[in-house]
Amino acid sequence: MVKPNSVRVRVPAKVNLSLGVGPLRDDGFHELATVYQALSLYDEVEVTDRADGRGLHLTVAGRESATVPDGQGNLAWQAAAMAAHVFHRPPDLTITIDKGIPVAGGMAGGSADAAAVLRACGHLWDPQGHPEFELMELAAQLGSDVPFALLGGTAVGTGRGEVVTSAMGSGEFHWVLALSEGQLPTPAVYRRIDEIRADREVPAPTIDPSVLLAVRTGDAVALGAALRNDLQPAACALMPVLEMLLDLGPEHGALGSIVSGSGPTCAFLVADEDAALELAVALSASGLCRAVRRATGPVAGASIVEELSV
Ligand code: C5P
């Protein structure tokens, strides 16, 4: 049989169930204590090793793809270059990214694509199946959220977010995501939180144990009450409409409402599919967001869904 030279990888979005932001470190990052959950909004990334000496090609398709860089500015490109270096292979790859994850929304879509490329290269270039911890190390160099996109599920993140450990969980949680107009660059949101907290000592970040307990027992009511994001005041200060959006959650049955990561997507935890539909309709009708999606979590991290010989 001909060895497949192309793989398709499916990779999920993430939401932070808890995002504790500590002091600014000397390296320009903030110490984090976070709980990630992977949600069923996916990018599909196809990676083909052409082995023709003609270098890297990257194209982006799908929802909102026009705003995504298709060259070196794309983290997936950097992931491919790094993997080629580490695997001692020429980067003769064609990468096609089909976006299903909201672009620039605080749901780690760019990090997800980088993780997908690492997963693909590990599979294509290492017949033994590449050790996961080595892919994790590469992922950590690419960005704070990239290791979690490989791991998936629900996980605790420490360091700058890149040190991830799976959390025990049961059941399925239902989410509604409100995609806001405009963008909130992540560094700007972190800078704003530093300004907001400039007059006080910032303690080391922590995770409220009730978040992990709710995840473990599959208790959506308890999880809704425990959702927390230290970046939320900064995101809302930069984009006041987020406050109005978040307020719609409890009015329409949400168990918890939170800005996703650095925003501007708002994530609402609901009891079940019916509640999700009801809230999605209300959010759409509000005119306060540009689109609404429904999703469940946790789901698996970057996974190979198809192998091809092309
Ligand atoms: O790691 P990543 O490339 O996703 O980070 C993007 C930016 O977000 C960083 O350059 C930094 O400004 C900010 N950031 C931070 N602390 C973290 C993660 C990200 O300040 N733990």
mmCIF file of C-alpha atoms and ligand atoms in Angstrom:
data_model
loop_
_atom_site.group_PDB
_atom_site.id
_atom_site.type_symbol
_atom_site.label_atom_id
_atom_site.label_comp_id
_atom_site.label_asym_id
_atom_site.label_seq_id
_atom_site.Cartn_x
_atom_site.Cartn_y
_atom_site.Cartn_z
ATOM 1 C CA MET A 1 0.000 0.000 0.000
ATOM 2 C CA VAL A 2 1.225 3.539 -0.791
ATOM 3 C CA LYS A 3 2.043 5.460 2.368
ATOM 4 C CA PRO A 4 -0.432 8.336 2.807
ATOM 5 C CA ASN A 5 1.196 11.738 2.214
ATOM 6 C CA SER A 6 -1.798 13.820 3.247
ATOM 7 C CA VAL A 7 -3.897 14.043 6.398
ATOM 8 C CA ARG A 8 -6.948 15.969 7.489
ATOM 9 C CA VAL A 9 -6.982 17.137 11.100
ATOM 10 C CA ARG A 10 -9.994 18.379 13.036
ATOM 11 C CA VAL A 11 -9.213 20.811 15.842
ATOM 12 C CA PRO A 12 -11.575 22.482 18.327
ATOM 13 C CA ALA A 13 -12.113 25.974 19.718
ATOM 14 C CA LYS A 14 -11.641 26.619 23.430
ATOM 15 C CA VAL A 15 -13.309 28.579 26.159
ATOM 16 C CA ASN A 16 -11.745 29.380 29.537
ATOM 17 C CA LEU A 17 -14.049 28.246 32.349
ATOM 18 C CA SER A 18 -11.806 30.061 34.763
ATOM 19 C CA LEU A 19 -9.045 32.502 33.844
ATOM 20 C CA GLY A 20 -6.963 33.779 36.736
ATOM 21 C CA VAL A 21 -4.411 36.365 35.612
ATOM 22 C CA GLY A 22 -1.434 37.003 37.863
ATOM 23 C CA PRO A 23 1.296 39.617 37.687
ATOM 24 C CA LEU A 24 3.125 40.624 34.530
ATOM 25 C CA ARG A 25 6.325 38.569 34.235
ATOM 26 C CA ASP A 26 9.708 39.769 33.040
ATOM 27 C CA ASP A 27 9.184 38.006 29.690
ATOM 28 C CA GLY A 28 6.097 40.138 28.921
ATOM 29 C CA PHE A 29 3.586 37.371 29.668
ATOM 30 C CA HIS A 30 1.280 37.060 32.649
ATOM 31 C CA GLU A 31 1.274 34.143 35.029
ATOM 32 C CA LEU A 32 -2.033 32.288 34.520
ATOM 33 C CA ALA A 33 -4.101 29.708 36.345
ATOM 34 C CA THR A 34 -6.843 28.655 33.963
ATOM 35 C CA VAL A 35 -9.270 25.881 33.141
ATOM 36 C CA TYR A 36 -9.730 25.306 29.430
ATOM 37 C CA GLN A 37 -12.577 23.433 27.784
ATOM 38 C CA ALA A 38 -12.528 22.371 24.125
ATOM 39 C CA LEU A 39 -15.811 23.115 22.300
ATOM 40 C CA SER A 40 -17.410 21.553 19.240
ATOM 41 C CA LEU A 41 -16.609 24.415 16.859
ATOM 42 C CA TYR A 42 -13.900 23.118 14.567
ATOM 43 C CA ASP A 43 -11.324 24.103 12.017
ATOM 44 C CA GLU A 44 -10.339 21.417 9.521
ATOM 45 C CA VAL A 45 -6.727 21.528 8.407
ATOM 46 C CA GLU A 46 -5.446 19.445 5.514
ATOM 47 C CA VAL A 47 -1.689 18.996 5.280
ATOM 48 C CA THR A 48 -0.068 17.389 2.223
ATOM 49 C CA ASP A 49 3.625 16.586 1.980
ATOM 50 C CA ARG A 50 4.431 17.126 -1.720
ATOM 51 C CA ALA A 51 8.172 16.444 -1.355
ATOM 52 C CA ASP A 52 8.758 18.468 -4.529
ATOM 53 C CA GLY A 53 11.231 21.071 -3.254
ATOM 54 C CA ARG A 54 8.777 23.938 -3.772
ATOM 55 C CA GLY A 55 8.283 24.986 -0.167
ATOM 56 C CA LEU A 56 5.280 25.918 1.920
ATOM 57 C CA HIS A 57 1.844 26.894 0.578
ATOM 58 C CA LEU A 58 -0.957 27.912 2.899
ATOM 59 C CA THR A 59 -4.525 28.824 1.994
ATOM 60 C CA VAL A 60 -7.456 29.662 4.234
ATOM 61 C CA ALA A 61 -11.097 28.968 3.382
ATOM 62 C CA GLY A 62 -14.406 28.973 5.227
ATOM 63 C CA ARG A 63 -16.278 31.432 7.408
ATOM 64 C CA GLU A 64 -14.547 34.811 7.817
ATOM 65 C CA SER A 65 -11.384 33.444 6.195
ATOM 66 C CA ALA A 66 -10.715 36.716 4.350
ATOM 67 C CA THR A 67 -9.309 38.307 7.506
ATOM 68 C CA VAL A 68 -6.904 35.430 8.273
ATOM 69 C CA PRO A 69 -3.280 35.823 7.085
ATOM 70 C CA ASP A 70 -2.208 33.186 4.554
ATOM 71 C CA GLY A 71 1.572 33.673 4.785
ATOM 72 C CA GLN A 72 4.209 33.744 7.491
ATOM 73 C CA GLY A 73 1.896 35.820 9.666
ATOM 74 C CA ASN A 74 -0.229 32.715 10.197
ATOM 75 C CA LEU A 75 0.774 30.694 13.270
ATOM 76 C CA ALA A 76 0.109 27.491 11.303
ATOM 77 C CA TRP A 77 2.862 28.531 8.869
ATOM 78 C CA GLN A 78 5.259 29.011 11.783
ATOM 79 C CA ALA A 79 4.232 25.608 13.151
ATOM 80 C CA ALA A 80 5.048 23.970 9.804
ATOM 81 C CA ALA A 81 8.443 25.701 9.572
ATOM 82 C CA MET A 82 9.285 24.653 13.126
ATOM 83 C CA ALA A 83 8.175 21.053 12.590
ATOM 84 C CA ALA A 84 10.200 20.795 9.353
ATOM 85 C CA HIS A 85 13.287 22.007 11.209
ATOM 86 C CA VAL A 86 12.826 19.565 14.092
ATOM 87 C CA PHE A 87 12.004 16.585 11.815
ATOM 88 C CA HIS A 88 14.860 17.484 9.403
ATOM 89 C CA ARG A 89 12.464 17.613 6.447
ATOM 90 C CA PRO A 90 12.074 20.189 3.694
ATOM 91 C CA PRO A 91 8.820 22.101 4.358
ATOM 92 C CA ASP A 92 7.231 21.101 1.045
ATOM 93 C CA LEU A 93 3.758 21.253 2.495
ATOM 94 C CA THR A 94 0.420 22.390 1.183
ATOM 95 C CA ILE A 95 -1.742 23.475 4.113
ATOM 96 C CA THR A 96 -5.436 24.220 3.648
ATOM 97 C CA ILE A 97 -7.313 25.622 6.611
ATOM 98 C CA ASP A 98 -11.102 25.507 6.618
ATOM 99 C CA LYS A 99 -12.261 27.902 9.337
ATOM 100 C CA GLY A 100 -15.218 26.966 11.514
ATOM 101 C CA ILE A 101 -13.833 28.569 14.685
ATOM 102 C CA PRO A 102 -14.758 32.256 15.031
ATOM 103 C CA VAL A 103 -11.835 34.358 13.801
ATOM 104 C CA ALA A 104 -10.124 36.683 16.321
ATOM 105 C CA GLY A 105 -12.754 35.872 18.902
ATOM 106 C CA GLY A 106 -10.815 34.754 21.983
ATOM 107 C CA MET A 107 -11.480 31.105 21.115
ATOM 108 C CA ALA A 108 -7.903 30.284 20.070
ATOM 109 C CA GLY A 109 -8.625 29.620 16.395
ATOM 110 C CA GLY A 110 -5.093 30.551 15.294
ATOM 111 C CA SER A 111 -3.561 28.403 18.011
ATOM 112 C CA ALA A 112 -5.849 25.543 16.964
ATOM 113 C CA ASP A 113 -4.533 25.649 13.385
ATOM 114 C CA ALA A 114 -0.928 25.587 14.612
ATOM 115 C CA ALA A 115 -1.739 22.567 16.785
ATOM 116 C CA ALA A 116 -3.378 20.846 13.822
ATOM 117 C CA VAL A 117 -0.265 21.325 11.694
ATOM 118 C CA LEU A 118 1.930 19.866 14.455
ATOM 119 C CA ARG A 119 -0.412 16.878 14.748
ATOM 120 C CA ALA A 120 -0.282 16.380 10.965
ATOM 121 C CA CYS A 121 3.514 16.695 10.679
ATOM 122 C CA GLY A 122 4.040 14.291 13.574
ATOM 123 C CA HIS A 123 1.872 11.769 11.762
ATOM 124 C CA LEU A 124 3.276 12.258 8.259
ATOM 125 C CA TRP A 125 6.929 12.475 9.191
ATOM 126 C CA ASP A 126 7.305 10.023 12.043
ATOM 127 C CA PRO A 127 6.248 6.500 11.113
ATOM 128 C CA GLN A 128 6.457 5.437 14.766
ATOM 129 C CA GLY A 129 3.898 8.065 15.750
ATOM 130 C CA HIS A 130 5.637 11.064 17.264
ATOM 131 C CA PRO A 131 5.891 11.265 21.083
ATOM 132 C CA GLU A 132 3.141 13.528 22.372
ATOM 133 C CA PHE A 133 5.386 15.333 24.844
ATOM 134 C CA GLU A 134 7.680 16.503 22.018
ATOM 135 C CA LEU A 135 4.724 17.900 20.063
ATOM 136 C CA MET A 136 3.633 19.587 23.299
ATOM 137 C CA GLU A 137 7.053 21.234 23.640
ATOM 138 C CA LEU A 138 6.872 22.606 20.105
ATOM 139 C CA ALA A 139 3.309 23.753 20.758
ATOM 140 C CA ALA A 140 4.384 25.656 23.871
ATOM 141 C CA GLN A 141 6.991 27.569 21.859
ATOM 142 C CA LEU A 142 4.354 28.647 19.341
ATOM 143 C CA GLY A 143 1.817 30.140 21.750
ATOM 144 C CA SER A 144 0.243 29.907 25.176
ATOM 145 C CA ASP A 145 -2.948 28.180 23.935
ATOM 146 C CA VAL A 146 -1.387 25.771 21.413
ATOM 147 C CA PRO A 147 -0.636 22.856 23.795
ATOM 148 C CA PHE A 148 -4.264 22.808 24.947
ATOM 149 C CA ALA A 149 -5.492 22.614 21.340
ATOM 150 C CA LEU A 150 -3.486 19.383 21.014
ATOM 151 C CA LEU A 151 -4.769 17.995 24.311
ATOM 152 C CA GLY A 152 -8.458 18.966 24.207
ATOM 153 C CA GLY A 153 -11.076 17.894 26.756
ATOM 154 C CA THR A 154 -11.038 19.962 29.926
ATOM 155 C CA ALA A 155 -7.642 20.874 31.335
ATOM 156 C CA VAL A 156 -5.883 23.057 33.855
ATOM 157 C CA GLY A 157 -3.369 25.485 32.353
ATOM 158 C CA THR A 158 -0.561 27.111 34.328
ATOM 159 C CA GLY A 159 2.638 29.015 33.500
ATOM 160 C CA ARG A 160 1.590 31.413 30.741
ATOM 161 C CA GLY A 161 -1.164 28.892 29.882
ATOM 162 C CA GLU A 162 1.110 26.429 28.097
ATOM 163 C CA VAL A 163 1.555 23.889 30.919
ATOM 164 C CA VAL A 164 -1.572 21.770 30.607
ATOM 165 C CA THR A 165 -2.926 18.874 32.659
ATOM 166 C CA SER A 166 -6.155 17.040 31.850
ATOM 167 C CA ALA A 167 -8.951 17.477 34.365
ATOM 168 C CA MET A 168 -11.377 14.690 35.186
ATOM 169 C CA GLY A 169 -14.827 15.334 33.867
ATOM 170 C CA SER A 170 -18.222 13.783 33.279
ATOM 171 C CA GLY A 171 -21.180 14.696 31.133
ATOM 172 C CA GLU A 172 -21.576 17.245 28.408
ATOM 173 C CA PHE A 173 -21.977 21.000 28.765
ATOM 174 C CA HIS A 174 -24.042 23.145 26.391
ATOM 175 C CA TRP A 175 -22.764 26.521 25.256
ATOM 176 C CA VAL A 176 -23.995 29.474 23.226
ATOM 177 C CA LEU A 177 -21.378 31.798 21.757
ATOM 178 C CA ALA A 178 -22.133 35.399 20.773
ATOM 179 C CA LEU A 179 -19.627 36.707 18.237
ATOM 180 C CA SER A 180 -19.110 40.435 18.601
ATOM 181 C CA GLU A 181 -18.480 43.018 15.928
ATOM 182 C CA GLY A 182 -14.881 44.221 15.888
ATOM 183 C CA GLN A 183 -11.746 42.807 17.429
ATOM 184 C CA LEU A 184 -9.922 42.931 20.735
ATOM 185 C CA PRO A 185 -6.199 42.298 20.254
ATOM 186 C CA THR A 186 -5.023 40.019 23.083
ATOM 187 C CA PRO A 187 -1.999 42.169 24.098
ATOM 188 C CA ALA A 188 -4.263 45.243 24.382
ATOM 189 C CA VAL A 189 -6.618 43.391 26.757
ATOM 190 C CA TYR A 190 -3.712 42.268 28.947
ATOM 191 C CA ARG A 191 -2.303 45.821 28.955
ATOM 192 C CA ARG A 192 -5.686 47.151 30.022
ATOM 193 C CA ILE A 193 -5.976 44.758 32.943
ATOM 194 C CA ASP A 194 -2.509 45.883 34.087
ATOM 195 C CA GLU A 195 -3.732 49.494 33.966
ATOM 196 C CA ILE A 196 -6.927 48.656 35.873
ATOM 197 C CA ARG A 197 -4.903 46.899 38.585
ATOM 198 C CA ALA A 198 -1.959 49.331 38.606
ATOM 199 C CA ASP A 199 -2.742 50.632 42.111
ATOM 200 C CA ARG A 200 -2.681 47.247 43.847
ATOM 201 C CA GLU A 201 -0.508 44.242 44.443
ATOM 202 C CA VAL A 202 -1.573 41.453 42.047
ATOM 203 C CA PRO A 203 -1.578 38.089 43.815
ATOM 204 C CA ALA A 204 -0.542 34.775 42.223
ATOM 205 C CA PRO A 205 -3.429 33.454 40.112
ATOM 206 C CA THR A 206 -5.615 30.682 41.493
ATOM 207 C CA ILE A 207 -8.385 28.361 40.338
ATOM 208 C CA ASP A 208 -11.533 28.114 42.426
ATOM 209 C CA PRO A 209 -11.876 24.380 43.274
ATOM 210 C CA SER A 210 -15.638 24.641 42.659
ATOM 211 C CA VAL A 211 -14.926 24.887 38.891
ATOM 212 C CA LEU A 212 -13.083 21.578 38.872
ATOM 213 C CA LEU A 213 -15.679 19.953 41.110
ATOM 214 C CA ALA A 214 -18.493 21.065 38.786
ATOM 215 C CA VAL A 215 -16.593 19.713 35.768
ATOM 216 C CA ARG A 216 -15.971 16.417 37.543
ATOM 217 C CA THR A 217 -19.607 15.941 38.505
ATOM 218 C CA GLY A 218 -21.039 17.339 35.262
ATOM 219 C CA ASP A 219 -23.008 19.926 37.263
ATOM 220 C CA ALA A 220 -23.885 22.726 34.837
ATOM 221 C CA VAL A 221 -25.657 24.853 37.471
ATOM 222 C CA ALA A 222 -22.587 24.817 39.723
ATOM 223 C CA LEU A 223 -20.264 25.459 36.783
ATOM 224 C CA GLY A 224 -22.386 28.379 35.606
ATOM 225 C CA ALA A 225 -22.074 29.987 39.035
ATOM 226 C CA ALA A 226 -18.320 29.380 39.152
ATOM 227 C CA LEU A 227 -17.330 30.777 35.717
ATOM 228 C CA ARG A 228 -14.723 33.508 36.119
ATOM 229 C CA ASN A 229 -12.471 35.553 33.840
ATOM 230 C CA ASP A 230 -10.019 38.111 35.241
ATOM 231 C CA LEU A 231 -9.709 39.655 31.764
ATOM 232 C CA GLN A 232 -13.422 40.394 31.595
ATOM 233 C CA PRO A 233 -13.275 43.910 33.141
ATOM 234 C CA ALA A 234 -10.552 44.845 30.640
ATOM 235 C CA ALA A 235 -12.439 43.414 27.650
ATOM 236 C CA CYS A 236 -15.650 45.185 28.726
ATOM 237 C CA ALA A 237 -13.811 48.473 29.280
ATOM 238 C CA LEU A 238 -12.430 48.292 25.739
ATOM 239 C CA MET A 239 -15.753 47.152 24.256
ATOM 240 C CA PRO A 240 -18.706 48.247 26.442
ATOM 241 C CA VAL A 241 -21.281 46.372 24.325
ATOM 242 C CA LEU A 242 -19.954 43.139 25.867
ATOM 243 C CA GLU A 243 -21.470 44.113 29.218
ATOM 244 C CA MET A 244 -24.902 44.446 27.573
ATOM 245 C CA LEU A 245 -24.487 41.110 25.826
ATOM 246 C CA LEU A 246 -23.481 39.360 29.057
ATOM 247 C CA ASP A 247 -26.522 40.834 30.810
ATOM 248 C CA LEU A 248 -28.799 39.101 28.292
ATOM 249 C CA GLY A 249 -27.631 35.688 29.531
ATOM 250 C CA PRO A 250 -29.467 35.494 32.884
ATOM 251 C CA GLU A 251 -32.527 37.198 31.349
ATOM 252 C CA HIS A 252 -32.822 34.321 28.892
ATOM 253 C CA GLY A 253 -31.998 31.310 31.034
ATOM 254 C CA ALA A 254 -28.192 31.133 30.942
ATOM 255 C CA LEU A 255 -26.586 29.458 33.947
ATOM 256 C CA GLY A 256 -23.457 31.550 33.510
ATOM 257 C CA SER A 257 -22.120 34.241 31.163
ATOM 258 C CA ILE A 258 -18.501 35.066 30.512
ATOM 259 C CA VAL A 259 -16.170 36.740 28.038
ATOM 260 C CA SER A 260 -14.215 33.990 26.277
ATOM 261 C CA GLY A 261 -10.483 34.430 26.916
ATOM 262 C CA SER A 262 -9.466 37.941 25.880
ATOM 263 C CA GLY A 263 -12.725 38.315 23.917
ATOM 264 C CA PRO A 264 -14.661 39.661 22.237
ATOM 265 C CA THR A 265 -16.746 36.459 21.961
ATOM 266 C CA CYS A 266 -19.133 35.997 24.898
ATOM 267 C CA ALA A 267 -19.807 32.448 26.087
ATOM 268 C CA PHE A 268 -23.037 31.430 27.820
ATOM 269 C CA LEU A 269 -23.451 28.125 29.644
ATOM 270 C CA VAL A 270 -26.988 26.700 29.414
ATOM 271 C CA ALA A 271 -28.772 23.630 30.768
ATOM 272 C CA ASP A 272 -29.515 21.766 27.548
ATOM 273 C CA GLU A 273 -30.147 22.026 23.807
ATOM 274 C CA ASP A 274 -33.562 23.634 24.206
ATOM 275 C CA ALA A 275 -32.138 26.325 26.472
ATOM 276 C CA ALA A 276 -29.331 26.868 23.972
ATOM 277 C CA LEU A 277 -31.792 27.427 21.144
ATOM 278 C CA GLU A 278 -33.897 29.837 23.197
ATOM 279 C CA LEU A 279 -30.884 31.923 24.195
ATOM 280 C CA ALA A 280 -29.420 31.827 20.672
ATOM 281 C CA VAL A 281 -32.650 33.303 19.292
ATOM 282 C CA ALA A 282 -32.674 36.053 21.935
ATOM 283 C CA LEU A 283 -29.030 36.953 21.310
ATOM 284 C CA SER A 284 -29.559 37.066 17.542
ATOM 285 C CA ALA A 285 -32.626 39.277 17.971
ATOM 286 C CA SER A 286 -30.749 41.678 20.269
ATOM 287 C CA GLY A 287 -28.723 43.111 17.402
ATOM 288 C CA LEU A 288 -25.746 43.330 19.799
ATOM 289 C CA CYS A 289 -23.645 40.665 18.073
ATOM 290 C CA ARG A 290 -22.794 39.715 14.510
ATOM 291 C CA ALA A 291 -23.452 35.956 14.818
ATOM 292 C CA VAL A 292 -24.438 33.286 17.319
ATOM 293 C CA ARG A 293 -23.213 29.688 17.482
ATOM 294 C CA ARG A 294 -24.102 26.717 19.643
ATOM 295 C CA ALA A 295 -21.574 24.152 20.817
ATOM 296 C CA THR A 296 -20.963 21.415 23.358
ATOM 297 C CA GLY A 297 -17.902 20.550 25.385
ATOM 298 C CA PRO A 298 -15.647 18.938 26.230
ATOM 299 C CA VAL A 299 -14.475 17.442 22.927
ATOM 300 C CA ALA A 300 -11.180 15.882 21.806
ATOM 301 C CA GLY A 301 -8.135 17.958 20.846
ATOM 302 C CA ALA A 302 -6.479 18.026 17.398
ATOM 303 C CA SER A 303 -7.238 14.636 15.832
ATOM 304 C CA ILE A 304 -6.542 13.025 12.495
ATOM 305 C CA VAL A 305 -9.835 12.299 10.773
ATOM 306 C CA GLU A 306 -8.608 11.131 7.356
ATOM 307 C CA GLU A 307 -5.440 9.881 5.644
ATOM 308 C CA LEU A 308 -5.002 10.204 1.897
ATOM 309 C CA SER A 309 -2.466 9.492 -0.804
ATOM 310 C CA VAL A 310 -2.551 12.362 -3.292
HETATM 311 O O1 C5P B 1 1.045 33.247 23.724
HETATM 312 P P1 C5P B 1 0.285 34.089 22.765
HETATM 313 O O2 C5P B 1 1.051 34.345 21.491
HETATM 314 O O3 C5P B 1 -1.100 33.613 22.506
HETATM 315 O O4 C5P B 1 0.133 35.510 23.467
HETATM 316 C C1 C5P B 1 -0.300 36.651 22.771
HETATM 317 C C2 C5P B 1 -0.112 37.876 23.647
HETATM 318 O O5 C5P B 1 -1.016 37.842 24.751
HETATM 319 C C3 C5P B 1 1.254 38.006 24.282
HETATM 320 O O6 C5P B 1 2.165 38.649 23.436
HETATM 321 C C4 C5P B 1 0.972 38.825 25.525
HETATM 322 O O7 C5P B 1 0.831 40.187 25.213
HETATM 323 C C5 C5P B 1 -0.403 38.337 25.940
HETATM 324 N N1 C5P B 1 -0.339 37.243 26.937
HETATM 325 C C6 C5P B 1 0.051 37.544 28.230
HETATM 326 N N2 C5P B 1 0.103 36.527 29.163
HETATM 327 C C7 C5P B 1 -0.211 35.264 28.829
HETATM 328 C C8 C5P B 1 -0.620 34.953 27.521
HETATM 329 C C9 C5P B 1 -0.676 35.969 26.589
HETATM 330 O O8 C5P B 1 0.333 38.701 28.568
HETATM 331 N N3 C5P B 1 -0.153 34.317 29.766
#
